[in-house]
Amino acid sequence: MIDFMLNGQPYRSEASPETSVLELLRETLGVTGTKEGCASGDCGACTVAIGEPGPDGELRYHSANACITPAHQLNGRYLVTVDGLAQGDALHPAQAAMVACHGSQCGFCTPGIVMSLFTLHEQQRQAPAPLTPQRLEAALGGNLCRCTGYRPIRDAAMSMESHPEHRPLWLDAAAPRVSESDKPSLDLDAAFLQPATLAELNECLEQHPKARLVAGGTDLWLESTQRLARFERVIDVTRVAELNDIDETTLEDGRSGWWVGAAVSYSRLEPLLETHYDAFAHLLHRLGSQQVRNRGTLGGNVANASPIGDTPPVLLALGSRLRLVGPEGERELPLDEFFLDYKRTALREGEAIRAIFLPRPAEGQTLKVWKLSKRREDDISAVLGAFAWRLENGVMRDVRLAFGGMAAIPKRAANAEAALEGQAPDAVAFRAAREALAEDFQPMSDVRGSAEYRRLSAANLLERLRLVIAQAETDSPREVMLHAYAH
């Protein structure tokens, strides 16, 4: 049973485990303002806003793709759709601005665009900040429009504040607090399980070791929308308190860093990365749209074990570790030992990822991340290279080179690393590293690129790395251009 608020009104509904928010709205509740475009989280036509109470009791909304968000994750949440924004003839500023700027033609994508603007408007209202081109691009980057072009939509976003503040009254109501005694106890026989603690998660894993685990649903739910899969039982890890923590720590080997809970979303992780790893933070903006980053998690990207997942090569280059939890307790292992073969990992039956260790940058360490894809943004990698190193007395040390899209798993280039370790970053050393890639990888051909394209691209990324290092040493104006291009 799902209990939630929809446009200010309480709703209770039953749904099968694989039901999406979009299906629940359109097919069960008959709320049809939200449209289905791609059913894969790419076009944004189905964008809705999901609210959770903040520490002050005020709701904080984030945008989400309703087509790939599990309906059961609405339990105890506040859902806003385009149907609920207007008060009679009085339009919400997001709607009024779209009308005034002629931001809609066929209107199919418009509800999703309006909801992205609504979320941006709410964020501006709660924490006013300059509406920079970067913020605007992030807010609207997940919404496609094939009719108008994007200028009138951008104009609408920039002009929302000039329209009367007509907001549904229920939006200003403080979110009711739920006491621990009011929360329902965990039903281990339910088809959709929502443990709230690590102990409850362990209970679920022990009783249902073959259940599917879900966090953001940005990949798993494609099995339902694209392949019409049915899930017998699903365990939702997003409510597990311990999996939502980011804890600063120091490992036994002396490295300091952060244990990032497996249910921490990319959006929550972004400020940490912007402070310490700007190249990693930039990658997130090419990993997916704002809607995807609001829901997707680092833990999910690792557990998915896709050879073209964006974050595993970066984590491999940084020397990350995993903390796993299961019926036999907790254990840790280097990320290098986690990926075994295509979609096969070191997870034992009934185990899950609890946290990922993100090391603090070592003194003098540099990280570069470059992704090649057919579209610049919101697309899957053909090849992704992540490179970490430091220069000591003119030679390269602690070289770690990792690639996605080059093998059945995300993988380090051990032979290329050896060719660069202890060497000056010159043309001779990098030529040897490029030649060593042939020993490290035998890529395959698929719809995203041929094997030859991947071999050539990976080698060219190493050459690009050489040029970036060389230009950084000369500190010339061209270095500034290369640095900007690299990010």
Short mmCIF file of C-alpha atoms in Angstrom, two decimals:
data_model
loop_
_atom_site.label_atom_id
_atom_site.label_comp_id
_atom_site.label_asym_id
_atom_site.label_seq_id
_atom_site.Cartn_x
_atom_site.Cartn_y
_atom_site.Cartn_z
CA MET A 1 0.00 0.00 0.00
CA ILE A 2 1.32 3.45 -0.97
CA ASP A 3 0.31 6.45 1.16
CA PHE A 4 1.34 9.82 -0.23
CA MET A 5 0.20 13.38 -0.94
CA LEU A 6 -0.68 14.27 -4.54
CA ASN A 7 -1.08 17.97 -5.30
CA GLY A 8 -2.01 18.61 -1.68
CA GLN A 9 -4.47 15.73 -1.31
CA PRO A 10 -3.85 12.43 0.50
CA TYR A 11 -3.92 9.30 -1.64
CA ARG A 12 -3.67 5.62 -0.87
CA SER A 13 -3.15 3.08 -3.63
CA GLU A 14 -2.01 -0.45 -4.26
CA ALA A 15 0.49 -1.26 -6.99
CA SER A 16 2.64 -4.14 -8.18
CA PRO A 17 6.38 -3.92 -7.37
CA GLU A 18 7.42 -2.80 -10.86
CA THR A 19 4.82 -0.01 -11.20
CA SER A 20 6.27 3.39 -12.03
CA VAL A 21 5.02 6.74 -10.78
CA LEU A 22 3.87 7.51 -14.34
CA GLU A 23 1.80 4.32 -14.52
CA LEU A 24 0.28 5.01 -11.13
CA LEU A 25 -0.70 8.53 -12.15
CA ARG A 26 -2.12 7.85 -15.59
CA GLU A 27 -3.50 4.32 -15.38
CA THR A 28 -4.55 3.97 -11.74
CA LEU A 29 -5.39 7.49 -10.57
CA GLY A 30 -6.45 9.00 -13.92
CA VAL A 31 -4.17 12.03 -13.46
CA THR A 32 -3.09 12.50 -17.06
CA GLY A 33 -1.31 15.86 -17.22
CA THR A 34 2.02 14.04 -16.97
CA LYS A 35 2.96 12.60 -20.38
CA GLU A 36 4.95 9.57 -21.48
CA GLY A 37 7.57 10.34 -24.09
CA CYS A 38 10.43 7.85 -24.15
CA ALA A 39 9.72 5.69 -21.06
CA SER A 40 13.47 5.59 -20.43
CA GLY A 41 14.23 8.81 -18.56
CA ASP A 42 15.70 10.60 -21.58
CA CYS A 43 13.14 13.15 -22.77
CA GLY A 44 11.74 14.67 -19.57
CA ALA A 45 8.11 14.79 -20.74
CA CYS A 46 7.09 12.88 -17.60
CA THR A 47 8.95 15.14 -15.13
CA VAL A 48 7.28 15.53 -11.73
CA ALA A 49 8.41 17.06 -8.44
CA ILE A 50 8.83 14.94 -5.31
CA GLY A 51 8.99 16.61 -1.92
CA GLU A 52 10.45 15.52 1.38
CA PRO A 53 10.39 17.46 4.67
CA GLY A 54 13.60 19.26 5.54
CA PRO A 55 14.90 19.74 9.11
CA ASP A 56 12.70 22.84 9.45
CA GLY A 57 9.58 20.96 8.34
CA GLU A 58 9.49 22.80 5.01
CA LEU A 59 9.24 20.65 1.90
CA ARG A 60 12.25 20.38 -0.38
CA TYR A 61 11.34 19.38 -3.93
CA HIS A 62 13.46 17.66 -6.55
CA SER A 63 12.59 16.87 -10.15
CA ALA A 64 12.29 13.24 -11.23
CA ASN A 65 11.40 11.21 -14.30
CA ALA A 66 8.07 9.61 -13.39
CA CYS A 67 8.53 6.88 -16.01
CA ILE A 68 11.48 5.29 -14.18
CA THR A 69 10.70 6.19 -10.57
CA PRO A 70 9.24 3.28 -8.57
CA ALA A 71 5.72 4.16 -7.44
CA HIS A 72 6.27 2.64 -4.00
CA GLN A 73 9.01 5.19 -3.34
CA LEU A 74 6.24 7.79 -3.07
CA ASN A 75 5.24 6.30 0.27
CA GLY A 76 5.25 9.15 2.81
CA ARG A 77 6.29 11.67 0.14
CA TYR A 78 4.69 14.69 -1.53
CA LEU A 79 4.10 14.51 -5.27
CA VAL A 80 3.39 17.56 -7.43
CA THR A 81 2.30 17.28 -11.05
CA VAL A 82 1.40 19.89 -13.64
CA ASP A 83 -2.28 19.22 -12.91
CA GLY A 84 -2.04 20.86 -9.48
CA LEU A 85 -0.14 24.08 -10.15
CA ALA A 86 -2.87 26.50 -11.25
CA GLN A 87 -5.43 28.01 -8.87
CA GLY A 88 -8.48 28.42 -11.06
CA ASP A 89 -7.46 30.86 -13.78
CA ALA A 90 -4.37 31.96 -11.85
CA LEU A 91 -1.30 30.26 -13.30
CA HIS A 92 1.83 29.35 -11.39
CA PRO A 93 4.77 31.57 -12.45
CA ALA A 94 6.31 28.62 -14.32
CA GLN A 95 3.13 28.26 -16.38
CA ALA A 96 2.58 31.99 -16.85
CA ALA A 97 6.14 32.50 -18.05
CA MET A 98 5.81 29.69 -20.61
CA VAL A 99 2.62 31.28 -21.96
CA ALA A 100 4.09 34.78 -22.09
CA CYS A 101 7.27 33.63 -23.83
CA HIS A 102 5.48 31.33 -26.31
CA GLY A 103 7.43 28.37 -24.93
CA SER A 104 5.01 25.68 -26.15
CA GLN A 105 3.71 24.44 -29.48
CA CYS A 106 2.44 20.85 -29.60
CA GLY A 107 2.47 20.84 -25.79
CA PHE A 108 3.47 17.21 -25.34
CA CYS A 109 6.78 18.02 -23.68
CA THR A 110 5.42 21.12 -21.96
CA PRO A 111 4.18 19.52 -18.70
CA GLY A 112 7.65 18.18 -18.01
CA ILE A 113 9.28 21.51 -18.81
CA VAL A 114 6.84 23.32 -16.54
CA MET A 115 7.64 20.91 -13.70
CA SER A 116 11.39 21.45 -14.14
CA LEU A 117 10.73 25.20 -13.99
CA PHE A 118 8.50 24.69 -10.94
CA THR A 119 11.30 22.87 -9.13
CA LEU A 120 13.77 25.61 -10.09
CA HIS A 121 11.30 28.25 -8.87
CA GLU A 122 10.91 26.47 -5.52
CA GLN A 123 14.67 26.26 -5.10
CA GLN A 124 15.01 29.96 -5.90
CA ARG A 125 12.28 30.81 -3.41
CA GLN A 126 13.88 28.83 -0.60
CA ALA A 127 17.52 29.68 -1.35
CA PRO A 128 17.79 32.67 -3.72
CA ALA A 129 20.89 32.57 -5.91
CA PRO A 130 21.93 34.01 -9.28
CA LEU A 131 20.29 32.13 -12.12
CA THR A 132 23.48 31.50 -14.06
CA PRO A 133 23.58 29.84 -17.49
CA GLN A 134 25.07 26.77 -15.78
CA ARG A 135 22.17 26.49 -13.32
CA LEU A 136 19.66 27.01 -16.10
CA GLU A 137 21.33 24.39 -18.25
CA ALA A 138 21.28 21.92 -15.35
CA ALA A 139 17.62 22.59 -14.56
CA LEU A 140 16.41 22.17 -18.15
CA GLY A 141 19.05 19.79 -19.51
CA GLY A 142 16.77 16.78 -19.08
CA ASN A 143 13.85 18.20 -21.08
CA LEU A 144 13.72 17.77 -24.85
CA CYS A 145 11.51 19.88 -27.10
CA ARG A 146 11.20 19.16 -30.80
CA CYS A 147 8.95 22.09 -31.70
CA THR A 148 9.99 25.46 -30.31
CA GLY A 149 13.71 25.37 -29.98
CA TYR A 150 14.96 26.32 -26.57
CA ARG A 151 15.25 30.11 -26.59
CA PRO A 152 11.64 30.81 -25.54
CA ILE A 153 11.89 28.13 -22.84
CA ARG A 154 15.06 29.73 -21.49
CA ASP A 155 13.35 33.12 -21.64
CA ALA A 156 10.49 31.69 -19.59
CA ALA A 157 12.91 30.41 -16.96
CA MET A 158 14.60 33.80 -16.70
CA SER A 159 11.30 35.68 -16.41
CA MET A 160 9.45 33.56 -13.82
CA GLU A 161 10.16 36.05 -11.04
CA SER A 162 8.39 38.81 -12.96
CA HIS A 163 5.04 36.99 -12.82
CA PRO A 164 2.61 37.14 -9.89
CA GLU A 165 3.35 34.62 -7.17
CA HIS A 166 0.29 32.41 -7.63
CA ARG A 167 1.11 29.24 -5.75
CA PRO A 168 -1.36 26.63 -4.49
CA LEU A 169 -1.94 27.26 -0.79
CA TRP A 170 -1.01 23.71 0.11
CA LEU A 171 2.52 24.30 -1.14
CA ASP A 172 3.15 26.66 1.78
CA ALA A 173 1.88 24.29 4.45
CA ALA A 174 4.57 22.85 6.71
CA ALA A 175 5.05 19.14 6.18
CA PRO A 176 3.59 17.09 9.03
CA ARG A 177 6.23 15.29 11.02
CA VAL A 178 5.90 11.54 11.38
CA SER A 179 6.86 10.11 14.75
CA GLU A 180 8.74 6.83 14.98
CA SER A 181 5.72 5.22 16.64
CA ASP A 182 3.54 6.14 13.65
CA LYS A 183 5.80 4.47 11.11
CA PRO A 184 4.56 1.05 9.99
CA SER A 185 6.68 -1.93 10.94
CA LEU A 186 8.57 -3.74 8.20
CA ASP A 187 6.52 -6.49 6.55
CA LEU A 188 9.04 -9.07 5.37
CA ASP A 189 6.40 -10.76 3.22
CA ALA A 190 5.63 -7.61 1.21
CA ALA A 191 6.47 -7.55 -2.49
CA PHE A 192 8.09 -4.10 -2.18
CA LEU A 193 10.22 -3.85 0.96
CA GLN A 194 11.38 -0.53 2.40
CA PRO A 195 13.80 -1.14 5.28
CA ALA A 196 14.66 1.95 7.32
CA THR A 197 17.81 0.71 9.05
CA LEU A 198 20.81 -1.42 8.24
CA ALA A 199 19.50 -4.11 10.59
CA GLU A 200 16.20 -4.20 8.68
CA LEU A 201 18.07 -4.34 5.37
CA ASN A 202 20.01 -7.34 6.64
CA GLU A 203 16.72 -9.02 7.59
CA CYS A 204 15.38 -8.43 4.10
CA LEU A 205 18.55 -9.72 2.44
CA GLU A 206 18.66 -12.81 4.63
CA GLN A 207 15.03 -13.73 3.97
CA HIS A 208 14.99 -12.72 0.30
CA PRO A 209 18.56 -13.06 -1.07
CA LYS A 210 17.38 -13.09 -4.69
CA ALA A 211 15.20 -9.97 -4.45
CA ARG A 212 16.07 -7.08 -6.76
CA LEU A 213 17.59 -4.06 -5.02
CA VAL A 214 16.67 -0.56 -6.12
CA ALA A 215 17.89 2.91 -5.24
CA GLY A 216 17.23 5.55 -7.90
CA GLY A 217 15.71 3.09 -10.36
CA THR A 218 17.33 4.93 -13.27
CA ASP A 219 18.64 1.67 -14.72
CA LEU A 220 16.64 -1.14 -13.11
CA TRP A 221 13.28 0.34 -14.06
CA LEU A 222 14.21 0.18 -17.74
CA GLU A 223 13.71 -3.56 -17.44
CA SER A 224 10.06 -2.81 -16.75
CA THR A 225 9.50 0.01 -19.23
CA GLN A 226 11.60 -1.38 -22.10
CA ARG A 227 11.47 -5.15 -21.59
CA LEU A 228 8.14 -5.40 -19.75
CA ALA A 229 9.81 -7.33 -16.90
CA ARG A 230 7.86 -8.17 -13.76
CA PHE A 231 9.56 -8.17 -10.37
CA GLU A 232 8.54 -10.76 -7.83
CA ARG A 233 10.11 -8.84 -4.94
CA VAL A 234 12.03 -5.56 -4.66
CA ILE A 235 14.07 -4.17 -1.76
CA ASP A 236 14.27 -0.36 -1.74
CA VAL A 237 17.49 0.84 -0.09
CA THR A 238 16.76 4.58 -0.27
CA ARG A 239 15.18 4.70 3.21
CA VAL A 240 18.08 2.95 4.99
CA ALA A 241 19.54 5.65 7.23
CA GLU A 242 23.10 4.27 7.25
CA LEU A 243 23.18 4.13 3.44
CA ASN A 244 22.40 7.84 3.22
CA ASP A 245 25.41 9.03 5.22
CA ILE A 246 28.62 10.66 3.99
CA ASP A 247 31.22 10.04 6.70
CA GLU A 248 34.71 11.53 6.72
CA THR A 249 37.24 8.99 7.93
CA THR A 250 40.84 7.75 7.84
CA LEU A 251 41.63 4.19 6.77
CA GLU A 252 44.16 1.90 8.42
CA ASP A 253 46.59 2.55 5.57
CA GLY A 254 46.55 6.25 6.47
CA ARG A 255 44.45 7.48 3.57
CA SER A 256 41.75 9.94 4.51
CA GLY A 257 38.51 10.42 2.64
CA TRP A 258 34.80 9.78 2.81
CA TRP A 259 32.60 6.71 3.01
CA VAL A 260 29.74 7.60 0.66
CA GLY A 261 26.57 5.66 1.46
CA ALA A 262 25.27 3.53 -1.39
CA ALA A 263 21.92 5.40 -1.38
CA VAL A 264 23.45 8.90 -1.61
CA SER A 265 22.23 10.53 -4.82
CA TYR A 266 24.55 12.20 -7.32
CA SER A 267 22.96 15.55 -6.50
CA ARG A 268 23.88 15.17 -2.83
CA LEU A 269 27.40 14.06 -3.73
CA GLU A 270 27.99 16.90 -6.18
CA PRO A 271 29.06 19.61 -3.67
CA LEU A 272 31.73 17.31 -2.22
CA LEU A 273 33.09 16.53 -5.67
CA GLU A 274 33.06 20.19 -6.71
CA THR A 275 35.24 20.99 -3.71
CA HIS A 276 37.78 18.19 -4.14
CA TYR A 277 37.46 16.67 -7.62
CA ASP A 278 36.19 19.17 -10.18
CA ALA A 279 36.81 16.74 -13.07
CA PHE A 280 34.60 14.15 -11.35
CA ALA A 281 31.94 16.77 -10.65
CA HIS A 282 31.94 17.81 -14.29
CA LEU A 283 31.45 14.19 -15.34
CA LEU A 284 28.18 14.09 -13.38
CA HIS A 285 26.76 16.75 -15.70
CA ARG A 286 27.46 14.45 -18.62
CA LEU A 287 26.31 11.32 -16.80
CA GLY A 288 22.63 12.24 -16.98
CA SER A 289 20.07 14.96 -16.59
CA GLN A 290 19.18 16.77 -13.37
CA GLN A 291 16.24 14.38 -13.00
CA VAL A 292 18.61 11.40 -13.21
CA ARG A 293 21.18 12.95 -10.86
CA ASN A 294 18.43 13.62 -8.31
CA ARG A 295 17.58 9.92 -8.21
CA GLY A 296 20.61 7.94 -9.34
CA THR A 297 23.28 6.86 -6.86
CA LEU A 298 26.99 6.09 -6.86
CA GLY A 299 26.22 2.74 -5.22
CA GLY A 300 23.78 1.81 -7.95
CA ASN A 301 26.22 2.71 -10.72
CA VAL A 302 28.87 0.47 -9.17
CA ALA A 303 26.53 -2.43 -8.35
CA ASN A 304 25.11 -2.36 -11.87
CA ALA A 305 28.58 -3.41 -13.06
CA SER A 306 28.06 -2.10 -16.57
CA PRO A 307 31.26 -1.92 -18.65
CA ILE A 308 30.11 1.53 -19.80
CA GLY A 309 29.08 2.89 -16.42
CA ASP A 310 30.57 6.36 -15.99
CA THR A 311 31.71 6.42 -12.37
CA PRO A 312 33.53 3.05 -11.90
CA PRO A 313 36.57 4.02 -14.05
CA VAL A 314 36.95 7.22 -12.01
CA LEU A 315 36.70 5.33 -8.74
CA LEU A 316 39.23 2.78 -10.02
CA ALA A 317 41.64 5.59 -10.90
CA LEU A 318 41.25 7.03 -7.41
CA GLY A 319 41.82 3.72 -5.63
CA SER A 320 38.37 3.43 -4.06
CA ARG A 321 37.22 0.65 -1.76
CA LEU A 322 33.82 -0.89 -1.08
CA ARG A 323 32.10 -1.80 2.16
CA LEU A 324 29.69 -4.69 1.65
CA VAL A 325 26.96 -5.86 4.00
CA GLY A 326 25.12 -9.16 4.15
CA PRO A 327 23.91 -12.00 6.38
CA GLU A 328 27.49 -12.83 7.36
CA GLY A 329 28.27 -9.26 8.43
CA GLU A 330 30.37 -6.57 6.78
CA ARG A 331 33.51 -6.86 4.72
CA GLU A 332 35.67 -4.53 2.65
CA LEU A 333 37.53 -5.00 -0.61
CA PRO A 334 39.31 -2.82 -3.16
CA LEU A 335 37.14 -1.81 -6.09
CA ASP A 336 39.76 -3.47 -8.34
CA GLU A 337 38.57 -6.84 -7.01
CA PHE A 338 34.83 -6.18 -7.32
CA PHE A 339 34.26 -6.52 -11.08
CA LEU A 340 34.79 -10.13 -12.21
CA ASP A 341 33.23 -10.44 -15.67
CA TYR A 342 30.42 -8.92 -17.68
CA LYS A 343 27.70 -8.02 -15.13
CA ARG A 344 29.40 -10.34 -12.60
CA THR A 345 30.73 -8.98 -9.32
CA ALA A 346 32.21 -10.20 -6.05
CA LEU A 347 28.88 -9.74 -4.27
CA ARG A 348 27.81 -12.93 -2.54
CA GLU A 349 24.21 -14.06 -2.35
CA GLY A 350 22.30 -11.77 -0.03
CA GLU A 351 24.98 -9.05 -0.02
CA ALA A 352 24.65 -5.39 -0.92
CA ILE A 353 26.97 -2.41 -1.18
CA ARG A 354 26.84 -0.33 1.99
CA ALA A 355 29.30 2.44 1.08
CA ILE A 356 32.03 3.48 -1.36
CA PHE A 357 35.28 4.98 -0.09
CA LEU A 358 36.22 8.16 -1.94
CA PRO A 359 39.84 9.04 -1.07
CA ARG A 360 40.83 12.61 -0.40
CA PRO A 361 43.16 13.86 -3.17
CA ALA A 362 46.78 13.11 -2.32
CA GLU A 363 49.21 16.00 -2.28
CA GLY A 364 50.14 16.85 -5.85
CA GLN A 365 47.63 14.41 -7.34
CA THR A 366 45.78 15.35 -10.52
CA LEU A 367 42.65 13.73 -11.93
CA LYS A 368 41.41 14.01 -15.51
CA VAL A 369 38.23 12.40 -16.81
CA TRP A 370 37.17 12.37 -20.45
CA LYS A 371 34.03 10.82 -21.84
CA LEU A 372 33.30 10.10 -25.49
CA SER A 373 29.67 9.69 -26.52
CA LYS A 374 27.45 10.46 -29.49
CA ARG A 375 25.68 13.26 -27.62
CA ARG A 376 27.63 15.55 -25.37
CA GLU A 377 25.16 15.24 -22.50
CA ASP A 378 22.66 12.71 -21.15
CA ASP A 379 24.15 9.88 -23.19
CA ILE A 380 25.92 6.57 -22.62
CA SER A 381 29.69 6.35 -23.01
CA ALA A 382 31.39 4.76 -25.98
CA VAL A 383 34.74 5.17 -24.20
CA LEU A 384 35.55 6.83 -20.90
CA GLY A 385 39.06 7.39 -19.60
CA ALA A 386 39.96 8.38 -16.04
CA PHE A 387 43.57 9.22 -15.24
CA ALA A 388 45.17 9.97 -11.87
CA TRP A 389 48.85 10.72 -11.24
CA ARG A 390 51.26 13.05 -9.53
CA LEU A 391 54.55 14.51 -10.68
CA GLU A 392 57.60 14.06 -8.44
CA ASN A 393 60.96 15.47 -9.51
CA GLY A 394 59.80 15.53 -13.10
CA VAL A 395 58.57 11.93 -13.30
CA MET A 396 55.11 10.40 -12.99
CA ARG A 397 54.22 8.57 -9.78
CA ASP A 398 51.17 6.64 -8.56
CA VAL A 399 49.87 6.40 -12.13
CA ARG A 400 46.39 4.89 -12.37
CA LEU A 401 44.66 4.70 -15.76
CA ALA A 402 41.15 3.26 -15.97
CA PHE A 403 38.76 2.86 -18.88
CA GLY A 404 35.12 2.11 -19.47
CA GLY A 405 33.86 0.70 -22.77
CA MET A 406 37.12 -1.12 -23.49
CA ALA A 407 36.41 -4.51 -21.87
CA ALA A 408 33.62 -6.58 -20.35
CA ILE A 409 34.20 -4.71 -17.08
CA PRO A 410 35.47 -1.27 -16.04
CA LYS A 411 39.20 -1.93 -15.91
CA ARG A 412 42.58 -0.40 -15.21
CA ALA A 413 45.24 -0.38 -17.94
CA ALA A 414 47.96 -2.14 -15.95
CA ASN A 415 50.54 -2.34 -18.77
CA ALA A 416 50.04 1.28 -19.80
CA GLU A 417 50.38 2.31 -16.15
CA ALA A 418 53.68 0.42 -15.90
CA ALA A 419 54.95 2.16 -19.03
CA LEU A 420 54.41 5.58 -17.42
CA GLU A 421 55.28 4.90 -13.78
CA GLY A 422 58.59 6.54 -12.88
CA GLN A 423 58.96 8.07 -16.35
CA ALA A 424 59.06 11.67 -17.47
CA PRO A 425 55.74 12.56 -19.18
CA ASP A 426 57.36 12.83 -22.61
CA ALA A 427 56.47 11.56 -26.06
CA VAL A 428 58.62 8.42 -25.69
CA ALA A 429 56.93 7.27 -22.46
CA PHE A 430 53.44 7.97 -23.75
CA ARG A 431 54.16 6.19 -27.04
CA ALA A 432 55.05 3.11 -25.01
CA ALA A 433 51.87 3.53 -22.94
CA ARG A 434 49.71 3.75 -26.06
CA GLU A 435 51.32 0.61 -27.46
CA ALA A 436 50.77 -1.16 -24.14
CA LEU A 437 47.02 -0.57 -24.42
CA ALA A 438 46.92 -3.39 -26.98
CA GLU A 439 47.99 -5.77 -24.19
CA ASP A 440 45.49 -4.31 -21.74
CA PHE A 441 42.35 -4.33 -23.88
CA GLN A 442 40.72 -6.16 -26.77
CA PRO A 443 37.52 -4.10 -27.12
CA MET A 444 34.41 -5.25 -28.94
CA SER A 445 32.29 -3.58 -31.60
CA ASP A 446 28.72 -2.56 -30.87
CA VAL A 447 26.21 0.17 -31.75
CA ARG A 448 28.24 2.79 -29.88
CA GLY A 449 31.51 2.19 -31.62
CA SER A 450 33.69 -0.33 -33.41
CA ALA A 451 36.61 -2.08 -31.76
CA GLU A 452 39.01 -0.06 -33.91
CA TYR A 453 37.30 3.21 -32.92
CA ARG A 454 37.68 2.31 -29.26
CA ARG A 455 41.34 1.33 -29.60
CA LEU A 456 42.13 4.55 -31.43
CA SER A 457 40.07 6.67 -29.03
CA ALA A 458 41.72 5.22 -25.93
CA ALA A 459 45.16 5.85 -27.42
CA ASN A 460 44.18 9.39 -28.35
CA LEU A 461 42.99 10.06 -24.82
CA LEU A 462 46.46 9.13 -23.57
CA GLU A 463 47.98 11.49 -26.12
CA ARG A 464 45.58 14.17 -24.94
CA LEU A 465 46.77 13.53 -21.39
CA ARG A 466 50.39 14.02 -22.50
CA LEU A 467 49.53 17.33 -24.14
CA VAL A 468 47.64 18.55 -21.08
CA ILE A 469 50.57 17.72 -18.80
CA ALA A 470 53.04 19.37 -21.19
CA GLN A 471 50.99 22.54 -21.50
CA ALA A 472 50.44 22.72 -17.74
CA GLU A 473 54.20 22.69 -17.26
CA THR A 474 54.70 25.57 -19.70
CA ASP A 475 51.75 27.53 -18.18
CA SER A 476 50.98 29.07 -21.56
CA PRO A 477 47.67 30.56 -22.75
CA ARG A 478 47.11 27.35 -24.72
CA GLU A 479 47.19 25.43 -21.40
CA VAL A 480 44.22 27.47 -20.22
CA MET A 481 42.32 26.54 -23.40
CA LEU A 482 43.17 22.86 -23.03
CA HIS A 483 42.17 22.87 -19.37
CA ALA A 484 38.80 24.39 -20.21
CA TYR A 485 38.27 21.84 -23.00
CA ALA A 486 39.21 18.98 -20.69
CA HIS A 487 36.45 19.97 -18.27
#
